mmCIF file of C-alpha atoms in Angstrom:
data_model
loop_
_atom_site.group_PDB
_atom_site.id
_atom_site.type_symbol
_atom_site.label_atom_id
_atom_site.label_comp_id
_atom_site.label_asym_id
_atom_site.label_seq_id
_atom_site.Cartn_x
_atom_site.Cartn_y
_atom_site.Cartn_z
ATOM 1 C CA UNK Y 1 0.000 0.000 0.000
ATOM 2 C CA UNK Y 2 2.675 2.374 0.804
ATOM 3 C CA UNK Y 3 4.103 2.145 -2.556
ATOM 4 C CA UNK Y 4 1.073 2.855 -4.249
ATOM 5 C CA UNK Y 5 0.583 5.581 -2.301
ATOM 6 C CA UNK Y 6 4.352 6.637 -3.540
ATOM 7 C CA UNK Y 7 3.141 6.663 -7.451
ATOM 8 C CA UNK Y 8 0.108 8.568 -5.888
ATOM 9 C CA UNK Y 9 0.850 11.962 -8.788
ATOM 10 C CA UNK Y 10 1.379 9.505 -11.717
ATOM 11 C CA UNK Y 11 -1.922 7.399 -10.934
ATOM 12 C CA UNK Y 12 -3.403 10.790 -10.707
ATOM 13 C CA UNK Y 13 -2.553 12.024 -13.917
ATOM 14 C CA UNK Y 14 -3.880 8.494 -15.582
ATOM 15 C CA UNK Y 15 -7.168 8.970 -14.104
ATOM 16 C CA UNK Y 16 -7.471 12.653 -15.643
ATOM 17 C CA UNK Y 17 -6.202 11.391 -18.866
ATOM 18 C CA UNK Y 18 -9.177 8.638 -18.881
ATOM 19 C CA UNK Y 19 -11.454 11.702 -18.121
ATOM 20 C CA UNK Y 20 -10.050 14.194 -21.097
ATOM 21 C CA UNK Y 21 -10.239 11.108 -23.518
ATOM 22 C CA UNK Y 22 -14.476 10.693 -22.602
ATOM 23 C CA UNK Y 23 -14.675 14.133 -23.858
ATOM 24 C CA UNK Y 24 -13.138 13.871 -27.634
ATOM 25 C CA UNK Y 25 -16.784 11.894 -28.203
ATOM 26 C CA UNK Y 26 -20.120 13.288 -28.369
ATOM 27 C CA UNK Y 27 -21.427 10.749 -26.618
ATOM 28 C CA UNK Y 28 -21.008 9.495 -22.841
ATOM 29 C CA UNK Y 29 -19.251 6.965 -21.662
ATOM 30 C CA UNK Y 30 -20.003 5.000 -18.459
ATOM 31 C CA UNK Y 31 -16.790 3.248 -18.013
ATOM 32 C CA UNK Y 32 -15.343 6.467 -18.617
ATOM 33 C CA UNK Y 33 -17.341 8.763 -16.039
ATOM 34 C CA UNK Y 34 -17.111 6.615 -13.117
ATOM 35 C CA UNK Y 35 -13.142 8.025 -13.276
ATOM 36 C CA UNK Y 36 -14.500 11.382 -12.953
ATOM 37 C CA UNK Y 37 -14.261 13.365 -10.152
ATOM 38 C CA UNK Y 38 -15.040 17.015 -9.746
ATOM 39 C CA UNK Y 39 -11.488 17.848 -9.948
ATOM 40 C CA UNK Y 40 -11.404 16.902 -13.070
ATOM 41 C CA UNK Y 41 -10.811 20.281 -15.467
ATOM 42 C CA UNK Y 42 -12.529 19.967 -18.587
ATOM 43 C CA UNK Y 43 -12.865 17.913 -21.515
ATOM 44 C CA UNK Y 44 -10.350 19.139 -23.827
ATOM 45 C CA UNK Y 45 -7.977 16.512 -25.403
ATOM 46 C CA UNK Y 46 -5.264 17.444 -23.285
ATOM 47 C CA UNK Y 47 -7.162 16.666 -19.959
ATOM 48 C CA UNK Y 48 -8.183 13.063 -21.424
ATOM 49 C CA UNK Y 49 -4.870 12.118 -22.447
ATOM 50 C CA UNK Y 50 -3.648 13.422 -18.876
ATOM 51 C CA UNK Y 51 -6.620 11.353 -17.280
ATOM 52 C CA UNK Y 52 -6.880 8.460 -19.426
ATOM 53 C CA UNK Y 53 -2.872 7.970 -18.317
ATOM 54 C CA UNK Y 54 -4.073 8.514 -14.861
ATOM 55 C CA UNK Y 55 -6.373 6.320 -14.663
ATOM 56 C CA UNK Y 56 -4.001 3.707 -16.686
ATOM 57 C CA UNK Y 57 -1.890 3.667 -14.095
ATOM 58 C CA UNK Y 58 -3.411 3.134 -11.030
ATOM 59 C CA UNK Y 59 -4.938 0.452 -12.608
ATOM 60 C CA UNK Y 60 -1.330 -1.082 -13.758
ATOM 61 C CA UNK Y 61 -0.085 -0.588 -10.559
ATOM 62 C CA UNK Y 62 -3.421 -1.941 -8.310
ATOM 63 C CA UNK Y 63 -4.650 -4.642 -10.306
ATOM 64 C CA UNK Y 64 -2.584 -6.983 -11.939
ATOM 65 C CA UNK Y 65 -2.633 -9.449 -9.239
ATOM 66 C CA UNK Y 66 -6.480 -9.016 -9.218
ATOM 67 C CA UNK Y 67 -5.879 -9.667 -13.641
ATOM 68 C CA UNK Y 68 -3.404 -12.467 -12.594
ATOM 69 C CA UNK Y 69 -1.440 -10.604 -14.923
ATOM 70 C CA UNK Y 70 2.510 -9.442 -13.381
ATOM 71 C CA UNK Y 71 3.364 -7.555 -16.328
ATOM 72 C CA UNK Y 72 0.204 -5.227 -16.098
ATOM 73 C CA UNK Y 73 2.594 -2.231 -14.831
ATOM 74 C CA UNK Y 74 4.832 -2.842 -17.674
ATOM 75 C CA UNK Y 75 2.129 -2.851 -20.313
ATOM 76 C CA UNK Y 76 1.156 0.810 -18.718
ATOM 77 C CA UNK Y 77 5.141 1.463 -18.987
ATOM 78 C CA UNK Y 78 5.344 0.311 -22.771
ATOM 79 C CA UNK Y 79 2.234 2.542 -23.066
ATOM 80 C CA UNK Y 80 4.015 5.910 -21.766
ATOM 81 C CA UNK Y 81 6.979 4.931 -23.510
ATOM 82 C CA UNK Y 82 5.407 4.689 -26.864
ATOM 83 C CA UNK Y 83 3.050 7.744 -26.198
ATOM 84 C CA UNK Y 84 5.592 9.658 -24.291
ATOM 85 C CA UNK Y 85 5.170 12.599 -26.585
ATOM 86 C CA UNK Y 86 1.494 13.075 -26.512
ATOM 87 C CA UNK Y 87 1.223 12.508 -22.967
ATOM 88 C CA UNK Y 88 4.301 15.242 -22.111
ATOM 89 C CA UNK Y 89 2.446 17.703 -24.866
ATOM 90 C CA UNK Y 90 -0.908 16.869 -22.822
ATOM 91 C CA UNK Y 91 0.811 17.606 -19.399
ATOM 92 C CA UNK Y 92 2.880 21.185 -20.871
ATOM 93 C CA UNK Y 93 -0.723 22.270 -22.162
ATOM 94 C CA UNK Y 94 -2.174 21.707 -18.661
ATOM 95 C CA UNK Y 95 0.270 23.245 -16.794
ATOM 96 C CA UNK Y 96 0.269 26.627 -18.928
ATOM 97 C CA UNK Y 97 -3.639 26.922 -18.930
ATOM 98 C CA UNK Y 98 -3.230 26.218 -15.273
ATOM 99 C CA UNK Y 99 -0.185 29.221 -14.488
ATOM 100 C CA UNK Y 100 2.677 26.393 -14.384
ATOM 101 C CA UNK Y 101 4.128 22.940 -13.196
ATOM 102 C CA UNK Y 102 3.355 23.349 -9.582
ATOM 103 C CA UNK Y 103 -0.451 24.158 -10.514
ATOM 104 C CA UNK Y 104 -0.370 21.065 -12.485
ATOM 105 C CA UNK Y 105 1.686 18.964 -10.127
ATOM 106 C CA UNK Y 106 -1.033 19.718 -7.209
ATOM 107 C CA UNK Y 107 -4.117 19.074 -9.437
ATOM 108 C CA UNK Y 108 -2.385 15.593 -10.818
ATOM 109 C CA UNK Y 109 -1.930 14.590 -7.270
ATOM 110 C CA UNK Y 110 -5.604 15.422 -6.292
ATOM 111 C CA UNK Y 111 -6.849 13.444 -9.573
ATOM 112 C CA UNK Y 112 -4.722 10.404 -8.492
ATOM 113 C CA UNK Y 113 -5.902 10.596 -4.211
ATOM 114 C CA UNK Y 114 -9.723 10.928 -6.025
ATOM 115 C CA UNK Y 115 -8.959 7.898 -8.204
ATOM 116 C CA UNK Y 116 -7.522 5.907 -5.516
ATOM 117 C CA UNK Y 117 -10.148 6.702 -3.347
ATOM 118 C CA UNK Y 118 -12.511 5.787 -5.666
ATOM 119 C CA UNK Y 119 -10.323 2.446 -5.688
ATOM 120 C CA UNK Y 120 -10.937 1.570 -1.911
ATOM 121 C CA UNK Y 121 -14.678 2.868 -1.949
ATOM 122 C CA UNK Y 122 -14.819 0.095 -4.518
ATOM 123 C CA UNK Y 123 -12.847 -2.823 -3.295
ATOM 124 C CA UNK Y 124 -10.134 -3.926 -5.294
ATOM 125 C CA UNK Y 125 -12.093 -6.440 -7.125
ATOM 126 C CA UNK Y 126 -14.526 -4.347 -8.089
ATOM 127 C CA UNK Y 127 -12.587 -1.711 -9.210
ATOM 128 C CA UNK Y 128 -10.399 -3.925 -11.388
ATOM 129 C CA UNK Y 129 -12.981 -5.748 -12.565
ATOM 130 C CA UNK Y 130 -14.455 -2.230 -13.716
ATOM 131 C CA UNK Y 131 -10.925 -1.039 -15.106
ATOM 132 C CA UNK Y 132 -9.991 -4.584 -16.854
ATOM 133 C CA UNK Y 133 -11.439 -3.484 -20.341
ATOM 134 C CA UNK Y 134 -11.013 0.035 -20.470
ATOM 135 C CA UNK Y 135 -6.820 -0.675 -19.505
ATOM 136 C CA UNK Y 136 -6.052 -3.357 -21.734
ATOM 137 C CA UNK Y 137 -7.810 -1.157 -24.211
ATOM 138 C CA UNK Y 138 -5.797 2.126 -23.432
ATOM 139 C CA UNK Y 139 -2.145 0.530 -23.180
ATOM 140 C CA UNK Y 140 -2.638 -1.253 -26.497
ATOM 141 C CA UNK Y 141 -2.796 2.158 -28.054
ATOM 142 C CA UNK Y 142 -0.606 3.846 -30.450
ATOM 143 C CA UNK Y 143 0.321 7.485 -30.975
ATOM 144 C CA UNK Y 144 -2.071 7.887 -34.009
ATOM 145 C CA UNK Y 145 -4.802 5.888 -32.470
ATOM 146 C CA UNK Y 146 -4.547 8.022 -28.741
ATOM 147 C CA UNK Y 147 -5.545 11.025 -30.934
ATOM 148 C CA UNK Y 148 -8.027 9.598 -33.059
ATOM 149 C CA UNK Y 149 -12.320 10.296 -31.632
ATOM 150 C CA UNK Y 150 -12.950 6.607 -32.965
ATOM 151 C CA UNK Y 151 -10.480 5.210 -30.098
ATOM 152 C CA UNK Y 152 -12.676 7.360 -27.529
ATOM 153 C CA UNK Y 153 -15.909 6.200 -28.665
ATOM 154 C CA UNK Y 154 -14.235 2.599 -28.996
ATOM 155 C CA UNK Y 155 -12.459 2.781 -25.450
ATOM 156 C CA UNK Y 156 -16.217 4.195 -23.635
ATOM 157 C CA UNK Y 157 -18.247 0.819 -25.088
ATOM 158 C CA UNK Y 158 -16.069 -1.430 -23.319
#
């Protein structure tokens, strides 16, 4: 637990990534939305690439036992790795509508304490249970398919 509670920004900024991505489709998403929390920003693309990573995370990090998957955290690695330029262009936008890093540092670390509180509100087996789809979905994307609406829409029916 005290680990997880270490990783506590990142799992943040996963969990408003999820949240940003719900809002590049027209239509909700109820996988999607139970990640929201009301501080959440907005629904730009930025914000759901910072969620969606967010929310990636803690999931990585909380359920793979729950998955009996060990490599869950390195499949959310391989994902940041490979979409390491989105995801820092995501972040820089954030933190200049916000007034800087520290701004975004402090909302990052609220999104990932809402997250993992939504995590032990849950239980751990139903929260992975919940996130089992929507992360095997997200860290199997690529660059051009993290941008595209059809992922969003594609990522919210699961």
């Amino acid at each position: 637990m005290t680990s997880l509670f270490r990783h506590i920004g990142a799992v943040a900024s996963a969990l408003f990534c999820a949240s940003i991505l719900a809002g590049c489709s027209g239509t909700t998403d109820p996988v999607l939305e139970t990640a929201q929390t009301p501080m959440m920003l907005g629904d730009s693309a930025a914000d759901r690439v910072v969620s969606l990573q967010t929310r990636t995370m803690l999931a990585g990090l909380a359920c793979g036992a729950q998955w009996n998957d060990p490599q869950a955290f390195s499949r959310y690695a391989s994902f940041t790795v490979r979409n390491a330029e989105i995801i820092r262009h995501s972040q820089r936008e954030l933190a200049e509508r916000m007034g800087g890093l520290s701004e975004f540092d402090q909302m990052h670390t609220r999104i990932s304490n809402g997250e993992s509180m939504r995590m032990l509100n849950m239980g751990d087996a139903a929260y992975c249970s919940e996130m089992r789809m929507p992360f095997y979905t997200a860290v199997s994307l690529e660059p051009d398919e993290l941008t595209r609406r059809s992922v969003v829409a594609e990522i919210k029916s699961n």
